Coordinates of C-alpha atoms in Angstrom, one line a residue:
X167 CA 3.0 3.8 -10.2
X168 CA -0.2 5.1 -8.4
X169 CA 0.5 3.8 -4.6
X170 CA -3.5 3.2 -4.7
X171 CA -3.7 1.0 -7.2
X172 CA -0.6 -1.3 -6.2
X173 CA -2.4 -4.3 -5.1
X174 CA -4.7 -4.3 -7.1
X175 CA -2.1 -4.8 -10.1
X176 CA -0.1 -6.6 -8.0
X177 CA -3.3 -9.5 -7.9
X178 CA -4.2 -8.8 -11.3
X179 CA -0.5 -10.0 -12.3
X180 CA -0.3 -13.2 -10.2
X181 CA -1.8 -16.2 -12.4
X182 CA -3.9 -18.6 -9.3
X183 CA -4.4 -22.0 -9.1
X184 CA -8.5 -22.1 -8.1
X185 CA -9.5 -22.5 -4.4
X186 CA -12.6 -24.0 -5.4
X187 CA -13.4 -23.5 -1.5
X188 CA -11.4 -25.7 0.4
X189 CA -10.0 -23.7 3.3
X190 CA -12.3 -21.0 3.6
X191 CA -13.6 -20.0 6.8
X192 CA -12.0 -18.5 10.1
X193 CA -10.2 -21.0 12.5
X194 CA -9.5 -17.9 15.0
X195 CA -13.4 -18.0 15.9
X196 CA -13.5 -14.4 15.1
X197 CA -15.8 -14.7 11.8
X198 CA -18.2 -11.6 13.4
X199 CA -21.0 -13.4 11.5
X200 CA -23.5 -12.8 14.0
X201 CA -22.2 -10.3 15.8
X202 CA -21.0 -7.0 13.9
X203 CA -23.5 -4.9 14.0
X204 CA -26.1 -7.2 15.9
X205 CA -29.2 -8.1 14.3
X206 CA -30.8 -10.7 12.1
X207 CA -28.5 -12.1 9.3
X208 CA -30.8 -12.8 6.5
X209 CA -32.2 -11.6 2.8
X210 CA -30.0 -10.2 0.0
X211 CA -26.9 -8.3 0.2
X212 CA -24.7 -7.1 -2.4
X213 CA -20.8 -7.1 -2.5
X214 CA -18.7 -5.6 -5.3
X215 CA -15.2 -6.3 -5.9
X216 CA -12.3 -4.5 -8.0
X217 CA -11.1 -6.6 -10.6
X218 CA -11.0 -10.3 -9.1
X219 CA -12.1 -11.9 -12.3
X220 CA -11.5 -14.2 -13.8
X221 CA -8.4 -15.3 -11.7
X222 CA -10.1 -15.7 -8.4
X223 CA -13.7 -16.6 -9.6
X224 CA -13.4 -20.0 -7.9
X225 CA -12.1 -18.5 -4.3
X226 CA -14.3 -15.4 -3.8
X227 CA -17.2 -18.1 -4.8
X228 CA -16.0 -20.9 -2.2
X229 CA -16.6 -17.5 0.2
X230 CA -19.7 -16.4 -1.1
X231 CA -21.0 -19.9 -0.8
X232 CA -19.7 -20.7 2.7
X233 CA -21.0 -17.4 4.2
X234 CA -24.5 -18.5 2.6
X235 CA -24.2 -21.8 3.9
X236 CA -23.4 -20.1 7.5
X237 CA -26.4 -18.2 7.4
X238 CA -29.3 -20.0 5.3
X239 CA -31.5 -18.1 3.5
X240 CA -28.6 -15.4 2.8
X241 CA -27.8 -14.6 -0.8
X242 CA -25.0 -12.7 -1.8
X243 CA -25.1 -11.0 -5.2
X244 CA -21.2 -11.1 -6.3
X245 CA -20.4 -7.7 -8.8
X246 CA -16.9 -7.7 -10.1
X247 CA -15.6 -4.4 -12.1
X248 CA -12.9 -4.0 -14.5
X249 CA -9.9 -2.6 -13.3
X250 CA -10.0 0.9 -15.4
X251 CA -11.9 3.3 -14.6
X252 CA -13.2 2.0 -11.1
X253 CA -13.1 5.0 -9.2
X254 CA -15.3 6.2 -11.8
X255 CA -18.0 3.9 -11.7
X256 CA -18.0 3.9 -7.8
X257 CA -18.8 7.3 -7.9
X258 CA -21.1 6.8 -10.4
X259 CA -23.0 4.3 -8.4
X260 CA -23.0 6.6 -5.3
X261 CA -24.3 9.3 -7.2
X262 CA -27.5 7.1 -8.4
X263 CA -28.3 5.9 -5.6
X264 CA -26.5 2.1 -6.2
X265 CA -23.8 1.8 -4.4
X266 CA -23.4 -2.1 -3.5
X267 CA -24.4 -3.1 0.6
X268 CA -20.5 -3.8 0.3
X269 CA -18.1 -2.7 -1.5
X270 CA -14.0 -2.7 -2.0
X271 CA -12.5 0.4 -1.9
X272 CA -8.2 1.6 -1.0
X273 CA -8.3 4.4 1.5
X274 CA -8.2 7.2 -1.9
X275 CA -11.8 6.1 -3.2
X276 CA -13.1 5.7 0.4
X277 CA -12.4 9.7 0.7
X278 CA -15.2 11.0 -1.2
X279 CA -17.9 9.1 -0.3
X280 CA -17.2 9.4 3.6
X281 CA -17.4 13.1 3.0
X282 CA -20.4 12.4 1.9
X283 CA -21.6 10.5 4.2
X284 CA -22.4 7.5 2.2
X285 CA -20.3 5.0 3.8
X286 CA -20.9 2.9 7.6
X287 CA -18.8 4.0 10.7
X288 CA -18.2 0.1 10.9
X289 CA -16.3 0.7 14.4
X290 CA -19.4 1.9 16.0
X291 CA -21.7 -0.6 14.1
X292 CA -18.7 -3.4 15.6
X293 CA -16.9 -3.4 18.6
X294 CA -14.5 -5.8 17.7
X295 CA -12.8 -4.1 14.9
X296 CA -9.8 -2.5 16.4
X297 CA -9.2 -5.9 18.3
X298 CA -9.6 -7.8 15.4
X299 CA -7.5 -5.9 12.7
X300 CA -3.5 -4.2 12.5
X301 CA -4.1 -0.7 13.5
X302 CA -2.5 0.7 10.5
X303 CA -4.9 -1.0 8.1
X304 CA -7.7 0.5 10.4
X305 CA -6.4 4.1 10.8
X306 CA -6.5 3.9 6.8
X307 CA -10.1 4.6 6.6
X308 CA -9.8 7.1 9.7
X309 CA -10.4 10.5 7.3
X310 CA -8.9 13.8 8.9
X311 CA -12.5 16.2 9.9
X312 CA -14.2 13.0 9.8
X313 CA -15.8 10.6 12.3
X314 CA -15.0 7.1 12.5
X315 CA -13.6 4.0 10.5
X316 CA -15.0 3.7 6.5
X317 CA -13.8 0.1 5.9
X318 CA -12.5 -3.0 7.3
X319 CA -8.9 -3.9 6.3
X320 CA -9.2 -6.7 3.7
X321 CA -6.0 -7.2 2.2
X322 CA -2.3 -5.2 2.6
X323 CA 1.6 -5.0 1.4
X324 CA 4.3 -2.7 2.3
X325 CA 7.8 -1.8 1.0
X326 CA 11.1 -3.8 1.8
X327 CA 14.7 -3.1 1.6
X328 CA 16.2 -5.2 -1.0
X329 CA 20.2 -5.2 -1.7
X330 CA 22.5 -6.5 -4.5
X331 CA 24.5 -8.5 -2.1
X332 CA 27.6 -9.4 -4.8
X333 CA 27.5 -5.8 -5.9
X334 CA 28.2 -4.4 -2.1
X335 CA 30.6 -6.9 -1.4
X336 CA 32.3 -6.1 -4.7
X337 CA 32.5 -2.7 -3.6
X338 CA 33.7 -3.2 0.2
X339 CA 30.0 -3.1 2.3
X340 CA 28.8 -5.7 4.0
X341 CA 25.4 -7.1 3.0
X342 CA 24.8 -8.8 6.7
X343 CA 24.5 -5.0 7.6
X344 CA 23.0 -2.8 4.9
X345 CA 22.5 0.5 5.8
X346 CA 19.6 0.8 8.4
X347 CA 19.4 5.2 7.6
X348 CA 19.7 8.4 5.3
X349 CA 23.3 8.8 6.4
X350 CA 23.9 5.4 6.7
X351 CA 22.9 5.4 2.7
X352 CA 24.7 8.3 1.6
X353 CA 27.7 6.9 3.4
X354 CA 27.9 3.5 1.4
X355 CA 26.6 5.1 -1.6
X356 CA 29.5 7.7 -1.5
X357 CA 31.8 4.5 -1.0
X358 CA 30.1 2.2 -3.9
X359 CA 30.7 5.1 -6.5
X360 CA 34.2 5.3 -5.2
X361 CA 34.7 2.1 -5.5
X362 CA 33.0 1.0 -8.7
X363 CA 34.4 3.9 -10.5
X364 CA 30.5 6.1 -11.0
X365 CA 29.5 2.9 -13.0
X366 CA 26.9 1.4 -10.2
X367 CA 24.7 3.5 -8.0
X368 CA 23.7 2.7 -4.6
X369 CA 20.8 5.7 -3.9
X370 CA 18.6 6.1 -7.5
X371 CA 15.5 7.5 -6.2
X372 CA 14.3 10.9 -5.2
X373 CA 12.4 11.5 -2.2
X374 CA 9.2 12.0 -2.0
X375 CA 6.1 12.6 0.5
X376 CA 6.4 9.4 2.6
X377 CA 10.3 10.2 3.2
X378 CA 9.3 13.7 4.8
X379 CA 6.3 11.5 6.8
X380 CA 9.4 9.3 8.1
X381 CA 11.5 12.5 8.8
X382 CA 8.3 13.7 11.4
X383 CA 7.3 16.4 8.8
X384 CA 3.3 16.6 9.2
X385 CA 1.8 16.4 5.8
X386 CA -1.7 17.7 6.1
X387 CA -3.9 19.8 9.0
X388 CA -5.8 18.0 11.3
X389 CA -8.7 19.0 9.1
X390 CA -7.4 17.6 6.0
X391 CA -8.0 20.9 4.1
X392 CA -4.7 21.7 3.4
X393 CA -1.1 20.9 2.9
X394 CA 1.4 21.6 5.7
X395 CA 4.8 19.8 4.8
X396 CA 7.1 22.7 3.5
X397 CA 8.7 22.5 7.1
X398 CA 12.1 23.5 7.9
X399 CA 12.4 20.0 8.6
X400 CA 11.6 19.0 4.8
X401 CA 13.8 21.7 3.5
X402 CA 16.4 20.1 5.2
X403 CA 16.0 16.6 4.0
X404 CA 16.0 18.6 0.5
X405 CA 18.9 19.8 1.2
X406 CA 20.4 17.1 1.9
X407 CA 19.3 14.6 -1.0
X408 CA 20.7 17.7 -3.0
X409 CA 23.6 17.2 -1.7
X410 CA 23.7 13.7 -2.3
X411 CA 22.3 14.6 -6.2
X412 CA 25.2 16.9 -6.6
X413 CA 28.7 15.0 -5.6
X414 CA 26.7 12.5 -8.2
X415 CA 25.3 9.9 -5.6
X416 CA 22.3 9.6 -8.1
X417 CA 21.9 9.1 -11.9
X418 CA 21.6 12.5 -13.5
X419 CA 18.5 11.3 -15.1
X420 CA 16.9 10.6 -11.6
X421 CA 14.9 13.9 -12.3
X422 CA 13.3 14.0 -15.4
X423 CA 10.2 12.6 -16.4
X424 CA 11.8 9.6 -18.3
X425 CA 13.5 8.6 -15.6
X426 CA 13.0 4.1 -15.9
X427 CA 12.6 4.1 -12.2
X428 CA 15.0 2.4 -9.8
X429 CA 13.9 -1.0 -9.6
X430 CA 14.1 -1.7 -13.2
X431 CA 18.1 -0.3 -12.6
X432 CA 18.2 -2.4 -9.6
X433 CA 16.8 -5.6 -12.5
X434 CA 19.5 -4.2 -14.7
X435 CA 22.6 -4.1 -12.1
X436 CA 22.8 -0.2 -12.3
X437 CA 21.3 -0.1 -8.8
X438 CA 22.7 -2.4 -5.9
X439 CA 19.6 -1.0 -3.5
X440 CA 15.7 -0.9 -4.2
X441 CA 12.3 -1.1 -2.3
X442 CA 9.5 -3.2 -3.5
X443 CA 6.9 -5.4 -2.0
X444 CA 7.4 -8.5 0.2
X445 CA 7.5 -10.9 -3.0
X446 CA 9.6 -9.2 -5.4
X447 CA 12.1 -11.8 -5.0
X448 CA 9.9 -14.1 -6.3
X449 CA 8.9 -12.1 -9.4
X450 CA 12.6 -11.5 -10.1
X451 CA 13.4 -14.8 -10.0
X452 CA 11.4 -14.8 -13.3
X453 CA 12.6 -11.6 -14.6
X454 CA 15.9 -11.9 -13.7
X455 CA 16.4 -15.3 -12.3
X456 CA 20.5 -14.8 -12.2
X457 CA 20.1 -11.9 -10.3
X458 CA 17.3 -13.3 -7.7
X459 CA 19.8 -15.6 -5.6
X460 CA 22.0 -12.9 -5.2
X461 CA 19.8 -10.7 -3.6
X462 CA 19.3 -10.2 0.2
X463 CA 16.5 -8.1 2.1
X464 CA 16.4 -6.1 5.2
X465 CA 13.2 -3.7 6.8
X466 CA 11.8 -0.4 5.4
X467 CA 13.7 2.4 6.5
X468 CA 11.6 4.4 9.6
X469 CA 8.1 3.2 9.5
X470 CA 7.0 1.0 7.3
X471 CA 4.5 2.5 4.3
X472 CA 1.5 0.6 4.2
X473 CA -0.6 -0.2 1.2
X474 CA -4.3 -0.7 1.7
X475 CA -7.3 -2.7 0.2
X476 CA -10.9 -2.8 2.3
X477 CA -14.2 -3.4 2.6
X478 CA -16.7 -0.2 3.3
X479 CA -20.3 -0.9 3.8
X480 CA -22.9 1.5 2.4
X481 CA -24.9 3.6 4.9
X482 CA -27.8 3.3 2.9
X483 CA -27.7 -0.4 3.1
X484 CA -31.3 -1.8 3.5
X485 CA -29.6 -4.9 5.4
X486 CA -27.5 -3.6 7.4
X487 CA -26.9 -6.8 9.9
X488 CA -26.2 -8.8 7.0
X489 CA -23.7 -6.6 5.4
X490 CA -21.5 -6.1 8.2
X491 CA -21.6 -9.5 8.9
X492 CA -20.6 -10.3 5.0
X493 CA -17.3 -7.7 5.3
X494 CA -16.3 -9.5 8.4
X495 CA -16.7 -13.0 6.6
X496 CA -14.8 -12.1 3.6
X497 CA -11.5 -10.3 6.1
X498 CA -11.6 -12.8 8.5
X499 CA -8.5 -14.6 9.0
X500 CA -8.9 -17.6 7.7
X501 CA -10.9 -16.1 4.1
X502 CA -7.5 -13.7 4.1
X503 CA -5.0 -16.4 4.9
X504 CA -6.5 -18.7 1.7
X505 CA -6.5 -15.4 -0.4
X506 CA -2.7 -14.3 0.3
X507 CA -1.6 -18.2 -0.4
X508 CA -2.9 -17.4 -4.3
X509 CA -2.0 -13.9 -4.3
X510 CA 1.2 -11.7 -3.1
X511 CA -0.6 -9.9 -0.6
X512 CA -0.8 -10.0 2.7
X513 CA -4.1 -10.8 5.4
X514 CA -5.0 -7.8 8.1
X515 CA -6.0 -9.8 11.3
X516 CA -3.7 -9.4 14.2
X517 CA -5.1 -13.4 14.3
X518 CA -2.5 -14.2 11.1
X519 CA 0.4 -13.0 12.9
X520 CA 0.6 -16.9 14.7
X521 CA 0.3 -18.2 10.6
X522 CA 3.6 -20.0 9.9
X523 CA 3.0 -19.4 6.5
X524 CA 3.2 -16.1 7.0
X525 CA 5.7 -15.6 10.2
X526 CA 8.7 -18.0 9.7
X527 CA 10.9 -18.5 6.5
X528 CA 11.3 -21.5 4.3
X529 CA 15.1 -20.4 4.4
X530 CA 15.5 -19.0 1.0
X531 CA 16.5 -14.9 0.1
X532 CA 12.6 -14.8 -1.1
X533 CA 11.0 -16.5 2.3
X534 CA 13.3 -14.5 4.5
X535 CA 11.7 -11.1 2.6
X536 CA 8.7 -12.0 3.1
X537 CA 8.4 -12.6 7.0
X538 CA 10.8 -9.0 6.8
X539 CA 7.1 -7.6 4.9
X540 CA 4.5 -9.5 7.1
X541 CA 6.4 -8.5 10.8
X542 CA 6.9 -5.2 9.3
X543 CA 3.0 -4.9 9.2
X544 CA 2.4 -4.2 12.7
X545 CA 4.2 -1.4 12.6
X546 CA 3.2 -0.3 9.4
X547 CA 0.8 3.0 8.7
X548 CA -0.5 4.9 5.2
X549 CA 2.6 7.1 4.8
X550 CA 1.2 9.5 2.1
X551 CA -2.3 11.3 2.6
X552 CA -5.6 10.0 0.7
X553 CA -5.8 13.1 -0.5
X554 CA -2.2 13.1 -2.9
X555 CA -3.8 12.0 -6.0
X556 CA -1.9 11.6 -9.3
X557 CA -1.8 15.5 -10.0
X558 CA -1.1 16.6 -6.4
X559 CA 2.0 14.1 -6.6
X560 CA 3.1 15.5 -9.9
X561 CA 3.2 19.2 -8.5
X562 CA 5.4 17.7 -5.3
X563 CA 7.6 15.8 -7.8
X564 CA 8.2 18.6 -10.0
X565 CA 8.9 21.2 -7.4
X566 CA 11.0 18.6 -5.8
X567 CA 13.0 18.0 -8.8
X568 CA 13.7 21.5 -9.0
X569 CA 14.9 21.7 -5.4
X570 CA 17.2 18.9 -6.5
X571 CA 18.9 20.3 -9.5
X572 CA 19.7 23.9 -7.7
X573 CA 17.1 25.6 -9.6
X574 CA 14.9 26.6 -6.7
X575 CA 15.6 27.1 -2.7
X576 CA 14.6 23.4 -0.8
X577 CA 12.1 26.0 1.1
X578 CA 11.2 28.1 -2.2
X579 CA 10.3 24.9 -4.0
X580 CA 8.1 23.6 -0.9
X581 CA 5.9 26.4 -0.2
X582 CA 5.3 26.7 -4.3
X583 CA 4.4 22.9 -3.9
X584 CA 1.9 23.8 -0.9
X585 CA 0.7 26.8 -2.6
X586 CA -0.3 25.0 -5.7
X587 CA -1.7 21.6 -4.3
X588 CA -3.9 23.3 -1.4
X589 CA -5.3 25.4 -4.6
X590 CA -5.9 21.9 -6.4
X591 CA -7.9 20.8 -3.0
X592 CA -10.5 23.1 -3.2
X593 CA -10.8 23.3 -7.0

C-alpha cells in the first residue's frame, strides 16, 4: 500500500458517529486565528479537502461554522474531492490557476507545487508554527533545495510493533520482551522456526527504504536531485536480511510479486510479528476477534516512521490573513483532538500530548497500542523521501528482491536501483 495514501484510507474505512459540532474549538488558547500571518480576518476563503465525505460532513461543518462564527463576516467555501485520482486534480487546479486558498495535501503532492512555487512558506507567514506542532509532522513539508515549511501538520499515524503473544510463548520467547532490534529479530526468529518446526514465521517482510533510513543510510542529496542510499552500509543490511532469507527465516514467497503481505499472515497465524498503525488492534478485533486478545504491542524499531496529512495555503491566495488563520483553526488542538475521537488518526500539536485520551491506556492490548503510537510521535520523522513514488519504489523492491534471492551482489543490486530511479527523477 502507497505510504501516502495511508490515512487517508485509513479515515475513509472508519464508519463516524457525526460531531454535529460539539467540541470543536481549541482549549490550548493556541487557535492562531488572529494571529498567523497578521492581518485582517475577513471575506471569502476556500478550503479543499481529500475525501471527508460523506462520513465527516457533520464535523468538518461544526468547524467551518465555528471558525465563521469566530470571525463574522468570514465564509468558508468547503470543497471535498473523491479519493481517486486527487493528485491529479490538484495539479490540475494549480495548473489553471484554481488552486483552493487552502488545501490538504501528504508531504508527496505538496512536492510539485512547492517547486513551483505555488504554495505559502507558512513558518515565515507564522511564527508559532514550530512551537505549536511535533517537529516531525513540520519537517514533512521541509522539501530538500527548497525554502521553508509548505503545510501545517493536520493529522498523523505511525507504525507499531505488534506480537502474537501465545505463539512466542508456545515457541520459548517471552512476549514481556519482544525483540527491541535486527539481531534481536533474527535471533528469536531463528528460535521460533526451531521450535515450531518451519511451520510459523517470526520475520515475513523484506526491507525496504525506511529500514536503510533507520540503519543511518542517507537516502537522497541535500538537493533532492538524486538518490544516494547504495551505501556500504545498505549493502550490509542486504546482506544480512539475505542471510536471514537463506537459513529460511522468511517465507520463500516473501519476494515475489504475489506475495499477501505480512500482516494478513500475522491475521492468519503464519506470522507471530507485524507493524501496523496505532489501532490495528481494534480493526482485528473485527477481523479476527480470537486472535485480537492475544496480541501484545511494543515501539517501532529505531525511529519511528511517520505518516503525514496537512494543510498548505496557496501563494496566490487573494486572502491571505484569512487563510492562514483558517489552516490554524482547522489543526488546532482541540479541531484535531475531536477529529481523531471519530477517526484512527492521530492530532499534531505538541498541546495533545497532556490529552488523556490520547496519553494513558484504558488498560486493554488495544489502549496500551495506542499510547505506544501517540508517545512514539514525538519522536517520529517521514522515513522514506517525497520523492519515492509508486514506480521509484517498485525499482528498489525489485532490485532488492534480487539481492535477496542471490541473484545479484547486495551492492550490484543497489547502485542498479540508484542508477535507474535517479534516471526516473529527471524524466
Amino acid at each position: 500500500m502507497r505510504r501516502s495514501h495511508w490515512i487517508r484510507m485509513a479515515v475513509a474505512a472508519v464508519a463516524a458517529a457525526a460531531l454535529a459540532g460539539c467540541g470543536l474549538g481549541d482549549p490550548s488558547g493556541t487557535d492562531g486565528g488572529d494571529a498567523a500571518g497578521g492581518g485582517e480576518v475577513k471575506g471569502k476563503v476556500s478550503l479543499q479537502t481529500w475525501a471527508l465525505k460523506p462520513k465527516f460532513t457533520a464535523y468538518m461543518e461544526g468547524v467551518i461554522d465555528a471558525f465563521e462564527k469566530k470571525h463574522p463576516g468570514v465564509q468558508v467555501e468547503w470543497l471535498d474531492q473523491p479519493g481517486e485520482g486527487y493528485s491529479e486534480k490538484v495539479l490540475s487546479q494549480a495548473a489553471g490557476g484554481s488552486l483552493p486558498d487552502v488545501v490538504n495535501l501528504p508531504p508527496d503532492f505538496a512536492l510539485p507545487l512547492a517547486k513551483q512555487r505555488m504554495l505559502l512558506d507558512v513558518a515565515a507567514a507564522d511564527p508559532k508554527l514550530e512551537a505549536d506542532y511535533v517537529e516531525g509532522g513540520v519537517d514533512a513539508y521541509r522539501f530538500a533545495g527548497h525554502t521553508g515549511v509548505h503545510g501545517y501538520p493536520w493529522y498523523l499515524n505511525t507504525d507499531v510493533n505488534y506480537w502474537n503473544a501465545e505463539l512466542l510463548t508456545r515457541y520459548g520467547l517471552d512476549p514481556k520482551k519482544p525483540p527491541a532490534d535486527l539481531d534481536q529479530l533474527i535471533a528469536a526468529a531463528r528460535t521460533v522456526k526451531r521450535e515450531s518446526g518451519g511451520s510459523v514465521y517470526l520475520m515475513s517482510r523484506k526491507p525496504g527504504l525506511m529500514d536503510f533510513a533507520n540503519a543511518g543510510v542517507k537516502l537522497m542529496s541535500d538537493d533532492g536531485k538524486s538518490f544516494t542510499f547504495n551505501t556500504p552500509e545498505a549493502a550490509a543490511l542486504l546482506d544480512t536480511y539475505r542471510a536471514a532469507f537463506k537459513e529460511g527465516l522468511l517465507p520463500q514467497d516473501v519476494l515475489t510479486e504475489t506475495y499477501a503481505g505480512n500482516t494478513k499472515l500475522f491475521n492468519s497465524g503464519t506470522a507471530a510479528w507485524t507493524t501496523a498503525g496505532g489501532n490495528y488492534i481494534t480493526s482485528l478485533a473485527t477481523d479476527n476477534p480470537s486472535l485480537a486478545p492475544k496480541v501484545v504491542s511494543s515501539p517501532a524499531m529505531g525511529t519511528p516512521p511517520l505518516y503525514v496529512q496537512g494543510l498548505s495555503v496557496s501563494r496566490a491566495t487573494e486572502n491571505r490573513a484569512t487563510a492562514l488563520a483558517l489552516a490554524r483553526w482547522v489543526t488546532n488542538a482541540g479541531n484535531q483532538a475531536a477529529f481523531a475521537r471519530l477517526t484512527s488518526i492521530f492530532p499534531s500539536t505538541k498541546a495533545s500530548s497532556d490529552d488523556a485520551y490520547f496519553s494513558r491506556s484504558d488498560g486493554t492490548n488495544a489502549g496500551d497500542a495506542k499510547v505506544t503510537a501517540f508517545t512514539s510521535l514525538a519522536g517520529a520523522r517521514m522515513l522514506e523521501p517525497v520523492q519515492a513514488n509508486d514506480a521509484i519504489k517498485t525499482v528498489v523492491n525489485q532490485q532488492i528482491a534480487l539481492a535477496l534471492s542471490g541473484q545479484a551482489g547486495s551492492k550490484e543490486a543497489l547502485d542498479t536501483a540508484v542508477a535507474r530511479c535517479n534516471r526516473m527523477l529527471k524524466d
